[in-house]
PDB file of C-alpha atoms in Angstrom:
ATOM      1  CA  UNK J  55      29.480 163.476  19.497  1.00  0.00           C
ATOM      2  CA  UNK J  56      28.908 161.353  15.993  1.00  0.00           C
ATOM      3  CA  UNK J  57      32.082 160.348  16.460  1.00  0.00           C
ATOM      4  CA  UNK J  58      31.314 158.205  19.725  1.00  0.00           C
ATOM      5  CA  UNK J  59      27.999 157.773  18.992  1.00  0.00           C
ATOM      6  CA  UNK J  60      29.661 155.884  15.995  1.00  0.00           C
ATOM      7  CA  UNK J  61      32.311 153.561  17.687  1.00  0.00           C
ATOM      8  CA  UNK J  62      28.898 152.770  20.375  1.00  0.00           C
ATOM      9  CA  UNK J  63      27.391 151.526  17.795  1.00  0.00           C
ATOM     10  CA  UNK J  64      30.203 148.961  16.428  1.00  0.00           C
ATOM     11  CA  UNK J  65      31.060 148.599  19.927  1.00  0.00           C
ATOM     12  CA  UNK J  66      27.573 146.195  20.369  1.00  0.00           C
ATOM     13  CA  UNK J  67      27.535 146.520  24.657  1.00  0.00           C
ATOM     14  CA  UNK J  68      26.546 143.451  26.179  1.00  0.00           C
ATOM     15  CA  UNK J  69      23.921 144.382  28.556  1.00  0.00           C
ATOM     16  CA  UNK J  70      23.786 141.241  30.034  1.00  0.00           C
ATOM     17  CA  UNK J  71      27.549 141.592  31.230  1.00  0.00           C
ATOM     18  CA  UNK J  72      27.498 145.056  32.129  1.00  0.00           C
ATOM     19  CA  UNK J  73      24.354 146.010  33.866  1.00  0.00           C
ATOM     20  CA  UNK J  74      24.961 143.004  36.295  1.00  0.00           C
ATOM     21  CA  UNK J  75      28.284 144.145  37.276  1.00  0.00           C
ATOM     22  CA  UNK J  76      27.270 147.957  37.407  1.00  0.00           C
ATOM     23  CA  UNK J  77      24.235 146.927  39.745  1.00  0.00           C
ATOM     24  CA  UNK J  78      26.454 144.930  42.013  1.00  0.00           C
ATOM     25  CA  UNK J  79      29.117 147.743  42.314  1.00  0.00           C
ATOM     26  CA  UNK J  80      26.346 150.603  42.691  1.00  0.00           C
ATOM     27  CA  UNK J  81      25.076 148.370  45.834  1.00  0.00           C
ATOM     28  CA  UNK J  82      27.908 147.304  47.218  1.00  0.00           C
ATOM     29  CA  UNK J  83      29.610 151.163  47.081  1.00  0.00           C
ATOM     30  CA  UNK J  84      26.161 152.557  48.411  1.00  0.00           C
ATOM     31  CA  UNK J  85      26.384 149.347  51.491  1.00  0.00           C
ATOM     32  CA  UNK J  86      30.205 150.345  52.144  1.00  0.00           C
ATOM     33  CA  UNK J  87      29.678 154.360  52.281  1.00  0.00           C
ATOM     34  CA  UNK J  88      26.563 153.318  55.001  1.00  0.00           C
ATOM     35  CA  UNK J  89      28.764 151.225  56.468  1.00  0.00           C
ATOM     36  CA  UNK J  90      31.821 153.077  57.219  1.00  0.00           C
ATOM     37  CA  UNK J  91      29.983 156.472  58.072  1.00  0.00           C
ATOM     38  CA  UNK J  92      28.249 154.873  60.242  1.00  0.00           C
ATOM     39  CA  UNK J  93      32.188 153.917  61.860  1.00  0.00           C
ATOM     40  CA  UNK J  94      33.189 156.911  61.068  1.00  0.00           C
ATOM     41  CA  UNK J  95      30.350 159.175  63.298  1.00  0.00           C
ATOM     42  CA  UNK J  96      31.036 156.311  66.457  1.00  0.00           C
ATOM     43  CA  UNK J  97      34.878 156.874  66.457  1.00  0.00           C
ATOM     44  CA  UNK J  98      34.357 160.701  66.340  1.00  0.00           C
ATOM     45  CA  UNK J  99      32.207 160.572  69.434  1.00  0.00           C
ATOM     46  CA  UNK J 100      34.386 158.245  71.045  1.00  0.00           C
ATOM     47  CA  UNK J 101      37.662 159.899  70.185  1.00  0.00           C
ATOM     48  CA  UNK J 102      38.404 161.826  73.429  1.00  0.00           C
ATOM     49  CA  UNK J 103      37.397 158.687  75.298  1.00  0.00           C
ATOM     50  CA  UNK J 104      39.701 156.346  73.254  1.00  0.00           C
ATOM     51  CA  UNK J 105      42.562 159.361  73.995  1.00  0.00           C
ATOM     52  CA  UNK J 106      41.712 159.054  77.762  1.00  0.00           C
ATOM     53  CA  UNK J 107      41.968 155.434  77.504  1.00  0.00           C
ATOM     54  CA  UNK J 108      45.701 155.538  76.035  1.00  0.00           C
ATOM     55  CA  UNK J 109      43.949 154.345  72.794  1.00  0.00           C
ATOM     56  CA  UNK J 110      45.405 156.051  69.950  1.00  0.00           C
ATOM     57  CA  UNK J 111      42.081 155.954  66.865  1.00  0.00           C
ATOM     58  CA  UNK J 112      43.911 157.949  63.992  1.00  0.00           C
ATOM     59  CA  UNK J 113      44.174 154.949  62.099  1.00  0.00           C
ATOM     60  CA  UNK J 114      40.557 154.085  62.455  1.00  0.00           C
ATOM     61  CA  UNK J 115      39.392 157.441  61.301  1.00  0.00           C
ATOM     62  CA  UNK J 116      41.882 156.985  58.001  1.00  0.00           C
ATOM     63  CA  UNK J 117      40.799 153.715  57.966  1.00  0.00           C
ATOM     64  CA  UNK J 118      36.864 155.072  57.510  1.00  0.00           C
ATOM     65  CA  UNK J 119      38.155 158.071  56.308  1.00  0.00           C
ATOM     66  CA  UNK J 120      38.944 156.529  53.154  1.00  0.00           C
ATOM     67  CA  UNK J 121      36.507 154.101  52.446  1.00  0.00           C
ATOM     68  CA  UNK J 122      33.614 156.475  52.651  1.00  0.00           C
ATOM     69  CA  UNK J 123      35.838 158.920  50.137  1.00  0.00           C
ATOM     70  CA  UNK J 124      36.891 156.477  47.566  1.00  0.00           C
ATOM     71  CA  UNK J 125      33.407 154.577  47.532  1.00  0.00           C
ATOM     72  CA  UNK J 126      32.159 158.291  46.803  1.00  0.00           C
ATOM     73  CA  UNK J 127      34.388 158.321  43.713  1.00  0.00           C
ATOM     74  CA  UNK J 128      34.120 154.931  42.397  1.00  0.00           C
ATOM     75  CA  UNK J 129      30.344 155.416  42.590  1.00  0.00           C
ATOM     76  CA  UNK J 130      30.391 158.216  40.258  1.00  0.00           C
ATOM     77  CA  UNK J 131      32.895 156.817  37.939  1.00  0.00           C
ATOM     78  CA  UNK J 132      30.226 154.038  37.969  1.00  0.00           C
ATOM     79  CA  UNK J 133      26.925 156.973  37.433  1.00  0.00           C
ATOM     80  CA  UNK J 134      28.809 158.419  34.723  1.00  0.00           C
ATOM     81  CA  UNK J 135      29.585 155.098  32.726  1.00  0.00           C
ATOM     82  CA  UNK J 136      25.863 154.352  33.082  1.00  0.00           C
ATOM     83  CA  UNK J 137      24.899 157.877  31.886  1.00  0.00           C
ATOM     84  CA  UNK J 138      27.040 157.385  28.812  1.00  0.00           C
ATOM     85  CA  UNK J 139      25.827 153.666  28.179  1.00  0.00           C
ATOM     86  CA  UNK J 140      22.204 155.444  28.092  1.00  0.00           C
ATOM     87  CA  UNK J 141      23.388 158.626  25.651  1.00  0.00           C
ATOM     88  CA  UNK J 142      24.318 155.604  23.723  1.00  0.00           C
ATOM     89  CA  UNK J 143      28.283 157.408  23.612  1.00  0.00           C
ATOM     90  CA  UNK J 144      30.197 155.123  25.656  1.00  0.00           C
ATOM     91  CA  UNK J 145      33.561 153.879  24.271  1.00  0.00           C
ATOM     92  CA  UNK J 146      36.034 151.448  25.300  1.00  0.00           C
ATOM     93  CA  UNK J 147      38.788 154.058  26.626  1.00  0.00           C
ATOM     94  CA  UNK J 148      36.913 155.710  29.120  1.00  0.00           C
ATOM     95  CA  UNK J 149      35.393 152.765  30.258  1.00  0.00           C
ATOM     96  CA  UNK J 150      38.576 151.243  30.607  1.00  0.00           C
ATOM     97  CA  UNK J 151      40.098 154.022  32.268  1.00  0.00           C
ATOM     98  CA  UNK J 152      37.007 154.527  35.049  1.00  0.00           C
ATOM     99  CA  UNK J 153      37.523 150.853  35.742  1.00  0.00           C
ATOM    100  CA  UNK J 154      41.604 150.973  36.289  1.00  0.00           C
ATOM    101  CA  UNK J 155      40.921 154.380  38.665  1.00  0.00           C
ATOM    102  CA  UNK J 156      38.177 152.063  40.507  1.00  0.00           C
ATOM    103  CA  UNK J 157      40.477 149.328  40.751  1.00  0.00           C
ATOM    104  CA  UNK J 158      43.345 150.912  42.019  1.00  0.00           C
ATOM    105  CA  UNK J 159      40.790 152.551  45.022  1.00  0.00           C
ATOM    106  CA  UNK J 160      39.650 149.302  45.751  1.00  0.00           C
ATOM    107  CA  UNK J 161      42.881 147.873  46.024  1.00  0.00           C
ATOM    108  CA  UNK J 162      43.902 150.756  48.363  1.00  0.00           C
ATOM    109  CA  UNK J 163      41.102 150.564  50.588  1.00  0.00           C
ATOM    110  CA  UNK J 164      41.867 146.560  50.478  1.00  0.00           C
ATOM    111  CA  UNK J 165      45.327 147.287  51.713  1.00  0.00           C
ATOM    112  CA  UNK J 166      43.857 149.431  55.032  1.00  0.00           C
ATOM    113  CA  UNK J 167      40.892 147.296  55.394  1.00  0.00           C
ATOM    114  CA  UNK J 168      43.603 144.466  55.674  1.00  0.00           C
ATOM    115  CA  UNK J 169      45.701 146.437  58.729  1.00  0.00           C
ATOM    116  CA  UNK J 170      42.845 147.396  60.547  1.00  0.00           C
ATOM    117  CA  UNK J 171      41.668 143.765  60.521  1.00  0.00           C
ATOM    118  CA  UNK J 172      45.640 141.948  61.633  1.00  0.00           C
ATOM    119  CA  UNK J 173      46.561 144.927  64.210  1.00  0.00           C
ATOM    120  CA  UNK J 174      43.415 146.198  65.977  1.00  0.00           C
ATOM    121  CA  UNK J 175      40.929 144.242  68.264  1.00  0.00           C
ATOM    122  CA  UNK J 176      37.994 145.000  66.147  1.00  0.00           C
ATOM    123  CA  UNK J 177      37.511 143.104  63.307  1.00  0.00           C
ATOM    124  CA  UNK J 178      34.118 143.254  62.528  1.00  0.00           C
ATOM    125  CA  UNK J 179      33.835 145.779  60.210  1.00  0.00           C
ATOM    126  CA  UNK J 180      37.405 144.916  58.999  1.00  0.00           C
ATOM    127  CA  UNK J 181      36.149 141.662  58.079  1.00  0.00           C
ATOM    128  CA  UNK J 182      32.835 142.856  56.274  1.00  0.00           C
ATOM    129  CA  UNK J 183      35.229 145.421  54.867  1.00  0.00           C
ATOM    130  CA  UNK J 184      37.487 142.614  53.354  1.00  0.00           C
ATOM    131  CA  UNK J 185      34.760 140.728  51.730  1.00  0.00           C
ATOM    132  CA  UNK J 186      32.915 143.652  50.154  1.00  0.00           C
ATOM    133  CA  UNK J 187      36.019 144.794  48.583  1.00  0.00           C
ATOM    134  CA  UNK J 188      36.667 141.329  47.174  1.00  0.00           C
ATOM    135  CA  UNK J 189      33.615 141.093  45.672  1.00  0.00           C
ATOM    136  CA  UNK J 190      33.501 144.832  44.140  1.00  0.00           C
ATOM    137  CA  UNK J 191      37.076 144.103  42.962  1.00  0.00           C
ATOM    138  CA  UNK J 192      35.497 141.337  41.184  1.00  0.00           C
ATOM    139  CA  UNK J 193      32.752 142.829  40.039  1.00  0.00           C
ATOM    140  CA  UNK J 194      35.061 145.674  38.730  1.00  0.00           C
ATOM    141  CA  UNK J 195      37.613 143.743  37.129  1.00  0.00           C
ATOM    142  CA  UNK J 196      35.014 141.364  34.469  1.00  0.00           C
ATOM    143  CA  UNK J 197      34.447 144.669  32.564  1.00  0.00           C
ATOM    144  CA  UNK J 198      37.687 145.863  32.738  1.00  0.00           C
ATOM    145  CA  UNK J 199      38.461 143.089  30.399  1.00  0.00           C
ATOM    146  CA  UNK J 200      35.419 142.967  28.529  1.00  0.00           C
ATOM    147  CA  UNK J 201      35.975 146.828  27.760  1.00  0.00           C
ATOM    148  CA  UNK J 202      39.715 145.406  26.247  1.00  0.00           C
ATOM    149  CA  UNK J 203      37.909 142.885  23.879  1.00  0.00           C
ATOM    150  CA  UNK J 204      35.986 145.572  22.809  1.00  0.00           C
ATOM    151  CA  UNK J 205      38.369 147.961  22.164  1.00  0.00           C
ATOM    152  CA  UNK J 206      40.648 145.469  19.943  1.00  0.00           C
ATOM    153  CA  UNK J 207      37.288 144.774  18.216  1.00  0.00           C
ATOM    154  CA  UNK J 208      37.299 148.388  17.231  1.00  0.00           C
ATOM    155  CA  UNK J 209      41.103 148.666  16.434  1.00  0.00           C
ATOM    156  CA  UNK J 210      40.418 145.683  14.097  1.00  0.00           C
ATOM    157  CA  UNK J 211      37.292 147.672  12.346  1.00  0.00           C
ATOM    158  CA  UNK J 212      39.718 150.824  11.662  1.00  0.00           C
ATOM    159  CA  UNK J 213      42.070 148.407   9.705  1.00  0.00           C
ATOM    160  CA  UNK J 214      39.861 148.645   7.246  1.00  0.00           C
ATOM    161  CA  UNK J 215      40.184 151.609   4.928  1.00  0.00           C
ATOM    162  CA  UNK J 216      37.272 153.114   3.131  1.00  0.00           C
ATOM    163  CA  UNK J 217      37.971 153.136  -1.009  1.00  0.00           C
ATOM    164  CA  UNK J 218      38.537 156.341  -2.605  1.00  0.00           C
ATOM    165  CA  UNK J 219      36.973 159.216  -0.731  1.00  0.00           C
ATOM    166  CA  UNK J 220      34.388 157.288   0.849  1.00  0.00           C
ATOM    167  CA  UNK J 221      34.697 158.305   4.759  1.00  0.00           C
ATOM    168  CA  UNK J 222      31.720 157.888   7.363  1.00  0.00           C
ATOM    169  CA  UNK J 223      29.887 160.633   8.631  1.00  0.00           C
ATOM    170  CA  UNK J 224      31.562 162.680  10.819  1.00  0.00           C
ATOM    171  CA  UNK J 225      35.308 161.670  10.247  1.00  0.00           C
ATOM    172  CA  UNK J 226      38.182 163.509   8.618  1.00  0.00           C
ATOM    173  CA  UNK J 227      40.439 161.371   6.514  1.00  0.00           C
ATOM    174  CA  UNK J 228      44.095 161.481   7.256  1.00  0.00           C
ATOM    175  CA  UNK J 229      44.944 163.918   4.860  1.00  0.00           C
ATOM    176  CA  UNK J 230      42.783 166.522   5.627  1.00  0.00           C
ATOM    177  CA  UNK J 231      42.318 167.926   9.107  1.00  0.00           C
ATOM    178  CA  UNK J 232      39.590 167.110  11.542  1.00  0.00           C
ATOM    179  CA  UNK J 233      38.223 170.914  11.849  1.00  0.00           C
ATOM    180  CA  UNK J 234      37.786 170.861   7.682  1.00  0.00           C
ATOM    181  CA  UNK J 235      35.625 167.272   6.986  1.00  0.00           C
ATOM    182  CA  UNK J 236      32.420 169.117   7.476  1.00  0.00           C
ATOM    183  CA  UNK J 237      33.047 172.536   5.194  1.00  0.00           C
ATOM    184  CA  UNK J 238      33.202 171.368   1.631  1.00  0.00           C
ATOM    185  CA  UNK J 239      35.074 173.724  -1.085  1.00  0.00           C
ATOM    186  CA  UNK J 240      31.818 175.797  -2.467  1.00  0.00           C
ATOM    187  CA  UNK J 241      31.622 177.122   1.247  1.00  0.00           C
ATOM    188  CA  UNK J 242      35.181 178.598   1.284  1.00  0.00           C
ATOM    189  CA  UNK J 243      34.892 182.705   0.724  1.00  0.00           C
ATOM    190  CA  UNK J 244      35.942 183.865  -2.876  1.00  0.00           C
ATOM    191  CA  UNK J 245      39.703 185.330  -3.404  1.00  0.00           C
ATOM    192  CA  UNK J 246      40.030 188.827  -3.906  1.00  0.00           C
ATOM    193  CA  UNK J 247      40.891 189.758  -7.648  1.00  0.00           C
ATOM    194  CA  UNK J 248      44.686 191.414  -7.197  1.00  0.00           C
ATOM    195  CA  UNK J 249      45.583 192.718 -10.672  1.00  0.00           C
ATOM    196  CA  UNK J 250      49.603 192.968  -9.265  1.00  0.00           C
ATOM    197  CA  UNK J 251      49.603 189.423  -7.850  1.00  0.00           C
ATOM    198  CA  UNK J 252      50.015 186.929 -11.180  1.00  0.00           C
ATOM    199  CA  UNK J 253      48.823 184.045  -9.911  1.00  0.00           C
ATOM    200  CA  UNK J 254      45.480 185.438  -9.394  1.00  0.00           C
ATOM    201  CA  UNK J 255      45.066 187.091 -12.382  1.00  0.00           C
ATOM    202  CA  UNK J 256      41.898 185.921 -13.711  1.00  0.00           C
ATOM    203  CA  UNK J 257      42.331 183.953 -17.169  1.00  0.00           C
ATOM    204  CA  UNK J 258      39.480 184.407 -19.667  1.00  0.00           C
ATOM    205  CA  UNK J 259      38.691 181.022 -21.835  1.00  0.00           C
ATOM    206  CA  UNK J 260      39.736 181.622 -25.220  1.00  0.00           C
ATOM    207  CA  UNK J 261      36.393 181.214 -28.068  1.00  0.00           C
ATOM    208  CA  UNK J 262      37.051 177.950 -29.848  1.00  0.00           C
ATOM    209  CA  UNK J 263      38.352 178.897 -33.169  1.00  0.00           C
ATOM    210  CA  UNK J 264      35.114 178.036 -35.887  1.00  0.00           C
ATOM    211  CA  UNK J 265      35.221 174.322 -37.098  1.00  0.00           C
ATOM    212  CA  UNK J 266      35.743 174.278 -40.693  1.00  0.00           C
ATOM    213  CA  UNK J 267      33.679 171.528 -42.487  1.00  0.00           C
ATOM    214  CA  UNK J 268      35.674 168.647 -43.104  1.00  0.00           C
ATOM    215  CA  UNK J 269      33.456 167.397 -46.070  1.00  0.00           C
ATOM    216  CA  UNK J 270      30.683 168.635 -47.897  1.00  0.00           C
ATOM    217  CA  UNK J 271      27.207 168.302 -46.935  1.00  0.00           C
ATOM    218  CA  UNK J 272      25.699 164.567 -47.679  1.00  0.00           C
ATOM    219  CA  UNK J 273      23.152 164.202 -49.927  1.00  0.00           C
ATOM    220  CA  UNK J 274      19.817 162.883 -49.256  1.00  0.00           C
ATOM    221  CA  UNK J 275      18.717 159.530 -48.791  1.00  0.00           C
ATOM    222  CA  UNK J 276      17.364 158.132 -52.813  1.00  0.00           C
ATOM    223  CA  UNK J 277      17.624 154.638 -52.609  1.00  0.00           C
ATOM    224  CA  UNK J 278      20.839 153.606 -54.626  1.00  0.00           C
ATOM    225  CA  UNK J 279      23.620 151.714 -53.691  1.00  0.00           C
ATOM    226  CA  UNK J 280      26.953 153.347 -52.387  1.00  0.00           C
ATOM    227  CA  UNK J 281      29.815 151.814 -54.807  1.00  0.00           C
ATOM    228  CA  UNK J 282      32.730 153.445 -52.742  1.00  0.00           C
ATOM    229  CA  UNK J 283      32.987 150.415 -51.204  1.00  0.00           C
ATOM    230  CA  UNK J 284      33.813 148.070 -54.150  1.00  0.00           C
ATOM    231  CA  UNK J 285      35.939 150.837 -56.195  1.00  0.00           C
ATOM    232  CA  UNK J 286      38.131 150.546 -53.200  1.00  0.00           C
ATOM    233  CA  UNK J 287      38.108 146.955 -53.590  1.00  0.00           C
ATOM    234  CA  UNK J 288      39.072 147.013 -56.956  1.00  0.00           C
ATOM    235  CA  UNK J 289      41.965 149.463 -56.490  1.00  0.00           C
ATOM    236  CA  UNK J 290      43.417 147.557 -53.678  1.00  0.00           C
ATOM    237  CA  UNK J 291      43.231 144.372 -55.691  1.00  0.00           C
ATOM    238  CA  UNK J 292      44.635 146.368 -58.841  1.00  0.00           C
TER     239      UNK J 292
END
């Protein structure tokens, strides 16, 4: 919409802080999603064995269960900040709000990647788990902040107010309602003429009444000197 398209454009993205962190969170949530289906394909194959064995892998398959599901999710939070950073329409809200949802995931799968690796034997993939969540929590929380700064540096552009009834393209002023900045009064349809209704009733101008002349025509231009002037000198002085 204009109206994102404007606050892009006073946003000024840093491309240099955001496409590093969006490239390291695209690879590290396409690495974890490999990863743990990977785990998660071995433990259902070996689940009736682990049973037989008095081995008990619920845990595990929760454990992969939701790594694969909420690197699925944070990946396309990540696609569709990307798309919008291309349609040149991303703003600091959702931005800030895909980054808190991908936090919170990480911080979940953190938490399970952190049992798996203290109670079971395995601890491999726990471990690889750990650090790749460490580093995409990283990754995840630089523009988390730097989607703050720029949203106070738009709160600080609004405290300006526009002179008169200056307003930017595509905004309503607070007086007048969003759905009516783009009609302007010559569009609006014509009011029926109701003779019974009087504030309708259509008011014919009145014909200026004819000027009378105040003073006489002047005469023509001949040359001579105007002694209006000095008789009114003399009177006053009289």
């Amino acid at each position: 919409s204009h109206r994102d398209n404007a606050q892009f454009s006073r946003a000024k993205w840093r491309k240099r802080i955001l496409l590093p962190c969006w490239i390291v969170q695209v690879l590290l949530l396409l690495g974890m999603m490999g990863l743990f289906s990977y785990r998660l394909s071995r433990t259902s194959k070996t689940w009736k064995g682990q049973q037989d064995q008095g081995e008990d892998p619920t845990v595990e398959f929760v454990w992969e269960t939701a790594n694969v599901t909420f690197s699925f999710i944070s990946l396309v939070i990540v696609f569709v900040s990307i798309a919008r950073f291309i349609a040149e329409v991303l703003t600091p809200v959702p931005l800030l709000f895909g980054n808190i949802i991908n936090l919170a995931l990480t911080s979940a799968v953190l938490a399970l990647d952190i049992v798996v690796y203290v109670k079971y034997a395995d601890r491999k993939y726990s471990l690889i788990g750990l650090i790749m969540d460490c580093v995409l929590m990283f990754f995840t929380i630089i523009p988390t902040f730097y989607s703050v700064i720029i949203y106070r540096r738009l709160l600080s552009y609004d405290d300006y107010h526009l002179p008169g009834n200056v307003k930017p393209y595509g905004y309503a002023s607070a007086e007048e309602p969003e759905e009516t900045a783009y009609r302007s009064s010559w569009l609006d349809a014509p009011v029926p003429y109701d003779p019974t209704n009087p504030s309708t009733t259509v008011t014919r101008p009145r014909s200026p009444p004819a000027v009378q002349p105040m003073m006489e025509r002047r005469k023509s231009y001949d040359h001579k000197r105007d002694t209006a002037f000095d008789e009114y000198v003399r009177r006053r002085s009289s």
